[in-house]
CSV table of C-alpha atoms in Angstrom, one decimal:
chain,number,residue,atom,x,y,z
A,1,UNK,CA,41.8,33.3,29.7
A,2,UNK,CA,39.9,32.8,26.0
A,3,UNK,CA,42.4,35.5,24.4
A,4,UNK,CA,46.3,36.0,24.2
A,5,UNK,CA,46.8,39.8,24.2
A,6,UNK,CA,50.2,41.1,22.8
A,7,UNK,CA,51.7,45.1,22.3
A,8,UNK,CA,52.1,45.3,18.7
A,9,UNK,CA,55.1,45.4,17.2
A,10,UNK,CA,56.7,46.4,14.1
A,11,UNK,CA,57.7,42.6,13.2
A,12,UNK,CA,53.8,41.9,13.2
A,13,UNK,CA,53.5,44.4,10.7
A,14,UNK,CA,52.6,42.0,7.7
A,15,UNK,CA,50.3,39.5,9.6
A,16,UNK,CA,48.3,43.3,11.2
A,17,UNK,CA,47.8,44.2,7.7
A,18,UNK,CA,46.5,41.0,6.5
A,19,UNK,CA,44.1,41.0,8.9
A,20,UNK,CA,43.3,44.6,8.0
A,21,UNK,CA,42.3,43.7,4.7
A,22,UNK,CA,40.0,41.2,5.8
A,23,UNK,CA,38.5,42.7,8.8
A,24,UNK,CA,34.7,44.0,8.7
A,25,UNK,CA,35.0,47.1,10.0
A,26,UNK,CA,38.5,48.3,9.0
A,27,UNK,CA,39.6,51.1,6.3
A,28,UNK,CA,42.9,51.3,5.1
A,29,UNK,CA,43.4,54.3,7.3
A,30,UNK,CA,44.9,51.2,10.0
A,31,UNK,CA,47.1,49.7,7.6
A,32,UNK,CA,50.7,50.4,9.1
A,33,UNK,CA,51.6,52.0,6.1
A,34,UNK,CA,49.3,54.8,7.0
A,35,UNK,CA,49.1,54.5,10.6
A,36,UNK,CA,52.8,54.8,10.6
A,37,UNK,CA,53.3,58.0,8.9
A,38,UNK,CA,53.2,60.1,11.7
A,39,UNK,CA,55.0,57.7,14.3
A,40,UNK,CA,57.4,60.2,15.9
A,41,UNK,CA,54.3,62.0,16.9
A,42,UNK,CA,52.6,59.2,18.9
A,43,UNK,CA,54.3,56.6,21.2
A,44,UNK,CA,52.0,53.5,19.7
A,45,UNK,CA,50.3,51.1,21.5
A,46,UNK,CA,48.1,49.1,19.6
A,47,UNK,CA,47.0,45.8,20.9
A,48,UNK,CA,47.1,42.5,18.7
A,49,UNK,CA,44.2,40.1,20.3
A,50,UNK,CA,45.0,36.1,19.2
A,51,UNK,CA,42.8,33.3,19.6
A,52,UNK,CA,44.3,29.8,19.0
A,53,UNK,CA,47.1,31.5,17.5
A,54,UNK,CA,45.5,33.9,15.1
A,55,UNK,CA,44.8,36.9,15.2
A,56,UNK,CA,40.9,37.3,16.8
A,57,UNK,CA,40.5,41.3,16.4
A,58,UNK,CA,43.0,44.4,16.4
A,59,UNK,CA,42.9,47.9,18.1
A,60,UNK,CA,45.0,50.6,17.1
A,61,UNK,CA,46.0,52.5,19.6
A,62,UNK,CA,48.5,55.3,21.3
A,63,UNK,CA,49.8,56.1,24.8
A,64,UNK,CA,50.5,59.1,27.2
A,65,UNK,CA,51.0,58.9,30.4
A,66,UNK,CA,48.5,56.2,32.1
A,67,UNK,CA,46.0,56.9,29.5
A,68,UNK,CA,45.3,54.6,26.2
A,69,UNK,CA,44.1,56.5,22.9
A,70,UNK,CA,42.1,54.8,20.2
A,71,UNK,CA,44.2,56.2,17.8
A,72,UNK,CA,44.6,60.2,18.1
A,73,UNK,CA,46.5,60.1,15.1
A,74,UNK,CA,43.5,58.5,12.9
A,75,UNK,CA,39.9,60.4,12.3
A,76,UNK,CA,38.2,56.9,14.3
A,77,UNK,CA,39.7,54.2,15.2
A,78,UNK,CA,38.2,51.3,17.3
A,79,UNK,CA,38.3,47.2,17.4
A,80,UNK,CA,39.0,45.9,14.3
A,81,UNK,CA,36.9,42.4,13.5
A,82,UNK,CA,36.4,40.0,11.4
A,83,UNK,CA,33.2,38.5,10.2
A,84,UNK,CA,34.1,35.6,13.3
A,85,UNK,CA,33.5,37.8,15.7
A,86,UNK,CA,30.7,37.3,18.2
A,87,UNK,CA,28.8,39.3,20.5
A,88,UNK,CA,29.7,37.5,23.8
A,89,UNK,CA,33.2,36.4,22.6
A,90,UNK,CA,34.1,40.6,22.0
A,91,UNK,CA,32.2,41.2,25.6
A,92,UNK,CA,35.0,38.6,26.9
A,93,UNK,CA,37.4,40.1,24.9
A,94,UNK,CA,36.6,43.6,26.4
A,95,UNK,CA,37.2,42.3,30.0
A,96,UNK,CA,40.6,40.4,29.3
A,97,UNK,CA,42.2,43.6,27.6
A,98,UNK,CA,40.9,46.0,30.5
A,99,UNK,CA,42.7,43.3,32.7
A,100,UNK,CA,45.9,43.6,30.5
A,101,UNK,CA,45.7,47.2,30.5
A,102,UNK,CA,45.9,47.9,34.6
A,103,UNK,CA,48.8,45.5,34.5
A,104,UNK,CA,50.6,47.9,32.2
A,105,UNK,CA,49.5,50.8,34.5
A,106,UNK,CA,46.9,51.8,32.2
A,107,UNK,CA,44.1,53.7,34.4
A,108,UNK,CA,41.5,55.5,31.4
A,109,UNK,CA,40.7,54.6,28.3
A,110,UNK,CA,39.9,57.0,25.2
A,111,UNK,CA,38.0,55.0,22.5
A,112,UNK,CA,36.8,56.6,19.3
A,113,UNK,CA,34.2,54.4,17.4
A,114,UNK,CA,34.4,53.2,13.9
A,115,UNK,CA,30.9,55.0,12.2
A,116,UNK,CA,28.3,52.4,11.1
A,117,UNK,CA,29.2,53.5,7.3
A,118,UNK,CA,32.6,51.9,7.2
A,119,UNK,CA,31.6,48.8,8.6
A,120,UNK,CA,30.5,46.1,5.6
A,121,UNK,CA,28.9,43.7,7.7
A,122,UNK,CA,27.5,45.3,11.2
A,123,UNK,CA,29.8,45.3,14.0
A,124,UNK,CA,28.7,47.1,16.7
A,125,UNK,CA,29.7,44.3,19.0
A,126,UNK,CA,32.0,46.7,20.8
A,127,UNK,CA,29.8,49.4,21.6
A,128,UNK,CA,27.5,46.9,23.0
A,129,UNK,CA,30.6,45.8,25.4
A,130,UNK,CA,32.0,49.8,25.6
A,131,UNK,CA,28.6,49.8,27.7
A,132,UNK,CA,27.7,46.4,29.8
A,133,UNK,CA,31.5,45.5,30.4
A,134,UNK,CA,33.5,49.0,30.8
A,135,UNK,CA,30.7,50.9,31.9
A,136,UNK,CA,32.0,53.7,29.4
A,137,UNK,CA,29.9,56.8,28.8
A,138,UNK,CA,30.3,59.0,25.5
A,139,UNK,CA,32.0,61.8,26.2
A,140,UNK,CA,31.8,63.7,22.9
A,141,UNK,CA,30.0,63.3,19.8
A,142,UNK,CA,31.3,64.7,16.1
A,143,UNK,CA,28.6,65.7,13.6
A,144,UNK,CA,29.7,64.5,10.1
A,145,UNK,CA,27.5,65.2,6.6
A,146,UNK,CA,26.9,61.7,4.4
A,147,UNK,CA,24.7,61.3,1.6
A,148,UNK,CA,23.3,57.7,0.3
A,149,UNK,CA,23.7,57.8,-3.2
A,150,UNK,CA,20.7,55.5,-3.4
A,151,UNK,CA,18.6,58.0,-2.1
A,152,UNK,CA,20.2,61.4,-2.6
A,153,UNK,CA,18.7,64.4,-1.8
A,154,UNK,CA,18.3,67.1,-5.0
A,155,UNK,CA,20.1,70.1,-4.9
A,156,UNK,CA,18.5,73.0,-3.9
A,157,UNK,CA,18.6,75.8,-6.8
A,158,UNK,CA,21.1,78.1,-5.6
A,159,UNK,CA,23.2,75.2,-5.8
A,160,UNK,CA,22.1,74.5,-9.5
A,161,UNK,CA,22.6,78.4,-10.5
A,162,UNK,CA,25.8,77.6,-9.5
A,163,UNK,CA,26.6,74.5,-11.7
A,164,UNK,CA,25.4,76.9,-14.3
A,165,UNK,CA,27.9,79.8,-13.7
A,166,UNK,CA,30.8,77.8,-13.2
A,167,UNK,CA,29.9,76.1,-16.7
A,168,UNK,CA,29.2,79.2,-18.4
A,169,UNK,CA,32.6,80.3,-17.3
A,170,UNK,CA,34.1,77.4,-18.7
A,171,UNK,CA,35.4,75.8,-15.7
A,172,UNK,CA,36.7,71.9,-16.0
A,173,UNK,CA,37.4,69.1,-13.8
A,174,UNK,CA,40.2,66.9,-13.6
A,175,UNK,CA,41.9,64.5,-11.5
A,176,UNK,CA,45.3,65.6,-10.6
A,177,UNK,CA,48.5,64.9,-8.8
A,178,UNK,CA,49.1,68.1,-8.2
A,179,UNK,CA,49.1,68.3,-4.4
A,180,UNK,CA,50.9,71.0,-3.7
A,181,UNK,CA,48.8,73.1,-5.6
A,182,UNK,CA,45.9,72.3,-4.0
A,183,UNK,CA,47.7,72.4,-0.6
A,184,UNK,CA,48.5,75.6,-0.9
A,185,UNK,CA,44.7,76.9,-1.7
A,186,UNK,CA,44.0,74.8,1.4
A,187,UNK,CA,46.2,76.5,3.3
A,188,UNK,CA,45.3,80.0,2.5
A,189,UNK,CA,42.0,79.3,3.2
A,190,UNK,CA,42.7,77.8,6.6
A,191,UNK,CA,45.3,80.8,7.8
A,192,UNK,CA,42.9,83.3,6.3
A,193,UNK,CA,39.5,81.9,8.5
A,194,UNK,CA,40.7,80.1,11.2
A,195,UNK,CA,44.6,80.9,11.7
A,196,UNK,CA,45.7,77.2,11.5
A,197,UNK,CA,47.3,74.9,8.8
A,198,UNK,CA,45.9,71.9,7.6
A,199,UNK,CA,46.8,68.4,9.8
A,200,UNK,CA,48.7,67.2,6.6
A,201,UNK,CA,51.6,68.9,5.3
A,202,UNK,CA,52.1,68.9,1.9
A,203,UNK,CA,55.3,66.3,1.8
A,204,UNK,CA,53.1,64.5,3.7
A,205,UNK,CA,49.7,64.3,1.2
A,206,UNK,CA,52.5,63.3,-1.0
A,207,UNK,CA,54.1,60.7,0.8
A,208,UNK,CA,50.3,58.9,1.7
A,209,UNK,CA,49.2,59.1,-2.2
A,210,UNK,CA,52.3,57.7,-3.1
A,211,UNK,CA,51.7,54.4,-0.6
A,212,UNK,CA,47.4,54.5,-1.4
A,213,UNK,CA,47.8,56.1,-4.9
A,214,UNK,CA,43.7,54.0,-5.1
A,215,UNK,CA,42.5,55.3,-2.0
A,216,UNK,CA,44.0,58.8,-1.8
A,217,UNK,CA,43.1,60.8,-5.2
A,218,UNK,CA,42.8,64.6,-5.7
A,219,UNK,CA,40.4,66.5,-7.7
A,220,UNK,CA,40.7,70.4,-9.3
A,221,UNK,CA,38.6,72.5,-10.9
A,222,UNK,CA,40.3,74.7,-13.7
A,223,UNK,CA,39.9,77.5,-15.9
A,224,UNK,CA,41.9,77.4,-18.5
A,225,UNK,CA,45.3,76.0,-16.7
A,226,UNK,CA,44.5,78.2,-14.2
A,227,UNK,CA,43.6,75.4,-10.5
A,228,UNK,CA,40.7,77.3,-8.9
A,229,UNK,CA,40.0,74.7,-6.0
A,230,UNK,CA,39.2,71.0,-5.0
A,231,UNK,CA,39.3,68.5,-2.9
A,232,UNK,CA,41.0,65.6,-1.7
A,233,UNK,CA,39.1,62.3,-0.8
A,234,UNK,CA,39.8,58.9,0.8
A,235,UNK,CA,38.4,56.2,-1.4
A,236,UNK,CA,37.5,53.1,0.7
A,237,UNK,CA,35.4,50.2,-0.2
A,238,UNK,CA,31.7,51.8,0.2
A,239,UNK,CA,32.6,55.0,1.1
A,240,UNK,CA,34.4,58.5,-0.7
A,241,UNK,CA,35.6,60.3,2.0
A,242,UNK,CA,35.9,64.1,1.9
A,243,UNK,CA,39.4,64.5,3.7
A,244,UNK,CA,39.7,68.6,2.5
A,245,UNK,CA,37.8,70.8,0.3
A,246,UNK,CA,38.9,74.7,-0.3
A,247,UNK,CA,38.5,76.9,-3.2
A,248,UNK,CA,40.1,80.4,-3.9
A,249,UNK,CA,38.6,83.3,-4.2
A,250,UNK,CA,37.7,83.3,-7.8
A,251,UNK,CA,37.1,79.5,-7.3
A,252,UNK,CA,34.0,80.6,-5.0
A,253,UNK,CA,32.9,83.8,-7.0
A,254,UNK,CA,32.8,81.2,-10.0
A,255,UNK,CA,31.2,78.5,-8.1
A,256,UNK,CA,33.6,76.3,-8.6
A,257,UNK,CA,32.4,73.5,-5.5
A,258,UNK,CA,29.0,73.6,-6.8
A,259,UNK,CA,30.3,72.2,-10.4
A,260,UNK,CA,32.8,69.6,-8.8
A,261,UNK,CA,30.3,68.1,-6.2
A,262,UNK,CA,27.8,67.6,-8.5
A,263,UNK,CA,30.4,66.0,-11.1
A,264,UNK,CA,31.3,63.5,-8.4
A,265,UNK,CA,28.2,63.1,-6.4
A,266,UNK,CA,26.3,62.1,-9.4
A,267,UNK,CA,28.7,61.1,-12.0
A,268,UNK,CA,32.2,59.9,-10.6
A,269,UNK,CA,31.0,58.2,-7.4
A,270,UNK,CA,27.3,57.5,-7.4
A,271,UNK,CA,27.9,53.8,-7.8
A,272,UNK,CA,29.8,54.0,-4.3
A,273,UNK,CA,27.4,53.8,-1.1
A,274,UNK,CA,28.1,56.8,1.1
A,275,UNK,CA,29.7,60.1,0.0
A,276,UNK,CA,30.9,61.4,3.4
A,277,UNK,CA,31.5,65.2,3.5
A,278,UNK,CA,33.2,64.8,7.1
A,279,UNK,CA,32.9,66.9,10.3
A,280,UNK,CA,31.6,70.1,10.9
A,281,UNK,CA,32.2,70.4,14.5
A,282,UNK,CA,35.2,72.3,16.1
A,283,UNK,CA,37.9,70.8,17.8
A,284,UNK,CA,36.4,71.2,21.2
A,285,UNK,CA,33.2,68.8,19.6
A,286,UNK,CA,31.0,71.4,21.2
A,287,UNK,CA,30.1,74.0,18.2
A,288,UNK,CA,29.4,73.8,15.0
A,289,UNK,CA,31.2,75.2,12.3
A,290,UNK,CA,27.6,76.2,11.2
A,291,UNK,CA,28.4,78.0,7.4
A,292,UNK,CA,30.5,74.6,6.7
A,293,UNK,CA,27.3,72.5,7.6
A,294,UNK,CA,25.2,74.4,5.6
A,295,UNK,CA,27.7,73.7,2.3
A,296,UNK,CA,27.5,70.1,3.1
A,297,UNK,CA,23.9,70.1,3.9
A,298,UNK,CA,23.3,71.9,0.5
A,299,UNK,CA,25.0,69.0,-1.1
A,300,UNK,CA,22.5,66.6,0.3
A,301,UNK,CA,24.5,65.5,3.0
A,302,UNK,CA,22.5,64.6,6.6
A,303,UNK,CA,23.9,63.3,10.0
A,304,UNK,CA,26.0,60.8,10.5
A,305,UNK,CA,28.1,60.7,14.8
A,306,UNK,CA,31.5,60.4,15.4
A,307,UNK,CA,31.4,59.3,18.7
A,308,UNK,CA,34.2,59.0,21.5
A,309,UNK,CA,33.8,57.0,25.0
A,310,UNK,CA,36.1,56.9,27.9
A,311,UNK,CA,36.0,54.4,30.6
A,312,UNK,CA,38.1,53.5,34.2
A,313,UNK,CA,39.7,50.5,33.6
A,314,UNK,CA,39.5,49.8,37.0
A,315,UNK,CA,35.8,49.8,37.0
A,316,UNK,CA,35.1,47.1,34.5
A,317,UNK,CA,33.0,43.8,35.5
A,318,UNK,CA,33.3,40.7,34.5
A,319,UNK,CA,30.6,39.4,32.5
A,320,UNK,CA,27.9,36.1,32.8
C-alpha cells in the first residue's frame, strides 16, 4: 500500500486547510470553515490521503447509510490535489480508497466533479481514474452558464435598452452588507415562483461573509435608498461565482439586472477569468429551468457541466 488513508477529523482541521490553500483544484468552498457550517446536517466523512506522512490529496465527503457522498452539502466537490499529483499515482490512489471504503461497509459511491474552471492547473487525473479504476458512469449532468471575459460575448440589444432604462431611472450600484435585505427579495422571489426558500438562511449568509468577508460579497442595485435587487457571488481565484440573483418587481420593470451585470461583467470583474452564472437545471438535473437560461445566456454566458458519477465499490480493478 503506496497511500495511508485516514477519516478526517476535527484535530486535522489546520493541516486540511493548509493543504486547501495550496491544492490545484480546490476553492475555499472545502475549507472547514465553510464546509463546516452546516455540520449537524451531514454526518462527515471526508477522507485525508498521506503519502510519507503528508498529506498526498483530500476528498470531502458525507455519509448515509452504506453510501459515500462527495460532499452533498457543497455545489461540487471531488479529490483535492496538488500540483504533485500524477496520473498513475491518483489511479493507485483510486484503488487503495475503494479498498478502504468496503472495509468501512461502504457499498456505492456518489462523486461530484470539480468543473474544469476552478482548477488552476488541469487536474482531471480523477476522472480519468472515476473511469479505468471504478468503472463509474455519470449519472447526471448540471448545465451551468460561464462567460470568458477574454472573449465575451456582446449583449444583445434588448439587453442594452435595458442598461439604458435602468440609467435613465437613476438606478446605482453598490456593494453592501446588507444581507438580509437582499435575502429577503430572494426569498419572495423563490416562494412566489417555485414555493421554496433559498438553501441559505439569512443568519446563515451572515455567518459565511463574516468567516470569507473576500470571497463572499453582495451587490444591490438602488434607487434612491430604496434596494431594488442583486446578487450575491463567491469570489475565488479565477472565478466570480453567481451564488443568487433576484430582483423585485420594480427592480425588473426598471431593468435593474441588466444595469448590474453589465457593471460587473465589464467593469468590476473583467480582469477575473470566468464569470459563472451557475445552474439552470432543476433539482432532478433532468429539465431546464429554460427562462433562467435564457437570462444567463443573454449575458453572454455558454455551457459549462456539472457532472456527478456513481460507482460499486465492489467492482473496482486494480490497475497495471
Amino acid at each position: 500500500m503506496i497511500f495511508d488513508i485516514q477519516r478526517y477529523n476535527p484535530a486535522m482541521a489546520d493541516e486540511w486547510n493548509q493543504f486547501v490553500a495550496q491544492s490545484k483544484n480546490s476553492t475555499f468552498l472545502f475549507d472547514r470553515n465553510y464546509m463546516d457550517y452546516h455540520q449537524d446536517r451531514f454526518e462527515d466523512c471526508s477522507l485525508v490521503v498521506y503519502k510519507k506522512n503528508r498529506i498526498y490529496a483530500l476528498l470531502p465527503a458525507n455519509i448515509i447509510g452504506s453510501t459515500l457522498y462527495s460532499h452533498q452539502g457543497l455545489t461540487y466537490g471531488g479529490l483535492l490535489m496538488d500540483e504533485h499529483c500524477t496520473g498513475s499515482m491518483i489511479c493507485q490512489l483510486f484503488v487503495e480508497m475503494n479498498a478502504y471504503l468496503v472495509q468501512m461497509g461502504i457499498k456505492k459511491v456518489i462523486y461530484k466533479a470539480i468543473p474544469s474552471i476552478y482548477h488552476i492547473l488541469p487536474a482531471e487525473e480523477d476522472l480519468y481514474a472515476l473511469t479505468v479504476c471504478c468503472h463509474a458512469q455519470l449519472i447526471s449532468r448540471d448545465l451551468s452558464s460561464t462567460i470568458v471575459n477574454e472573449h465575451h460575448i456582446k449583449f444583445p440589444e434588448s439587453r442594452k435598452s435595458g442598461i439604458r432604462k435602468a440609467k435613465r431611472n437613476q438606478l446605482t450600484i453598490k456593494k453592501s452588507e446588507d444581507l438580509e435585505t437582499f435575502w429577503n427579495i430572494l426569498n419572495t422571489n423563490l416562494q412566489e415562483k417555485y414555493h421554496v426558500k433559498p438553501v441559505h438562511t439569512a443568519e446563515e449568509l451572515r455567518l459565511l461573509k463574516n468567516r470569507f468577508p473576500n470571497n463572499i460579497v453582495l451587490h444591490l442595485v438602488y434607487q434612491g435608498e430604496e434596494a431594488l435587487g442583486g446578487c450575491l457571488l463567491y469570489i475565488t481565484q479565477q472565478v466570480v461565482h453567481v451564488q443568487y440573483i433576484s430582483a423585485n418587481k420594480k427592480g425588473k420593470e426598471l431593468c435593474a439586472l441588466d444595469l448590474l451585470f453589465d457593471e460587473l461583467i465589464h467593469h468590476q470583474y473583467c480582469h477575473v477569468k470566468y464569470f459563472d452564472f451557475g445552474k439552470s437545471t432543476t433539482h432532478t438535473h433532468t429539465e431546464l429551468n429554460t427562462h433562467l437560461l435564457f437570462q444567463k445566456e443573454g449575458f453572454g454566458g455558454r455551457g459549462i457541466c456539472y457532472d456527478i458519477y456513481e460507482w460499486d465499490t465492489m467492482k473496482v480493478s486494480s490497475i497495471g
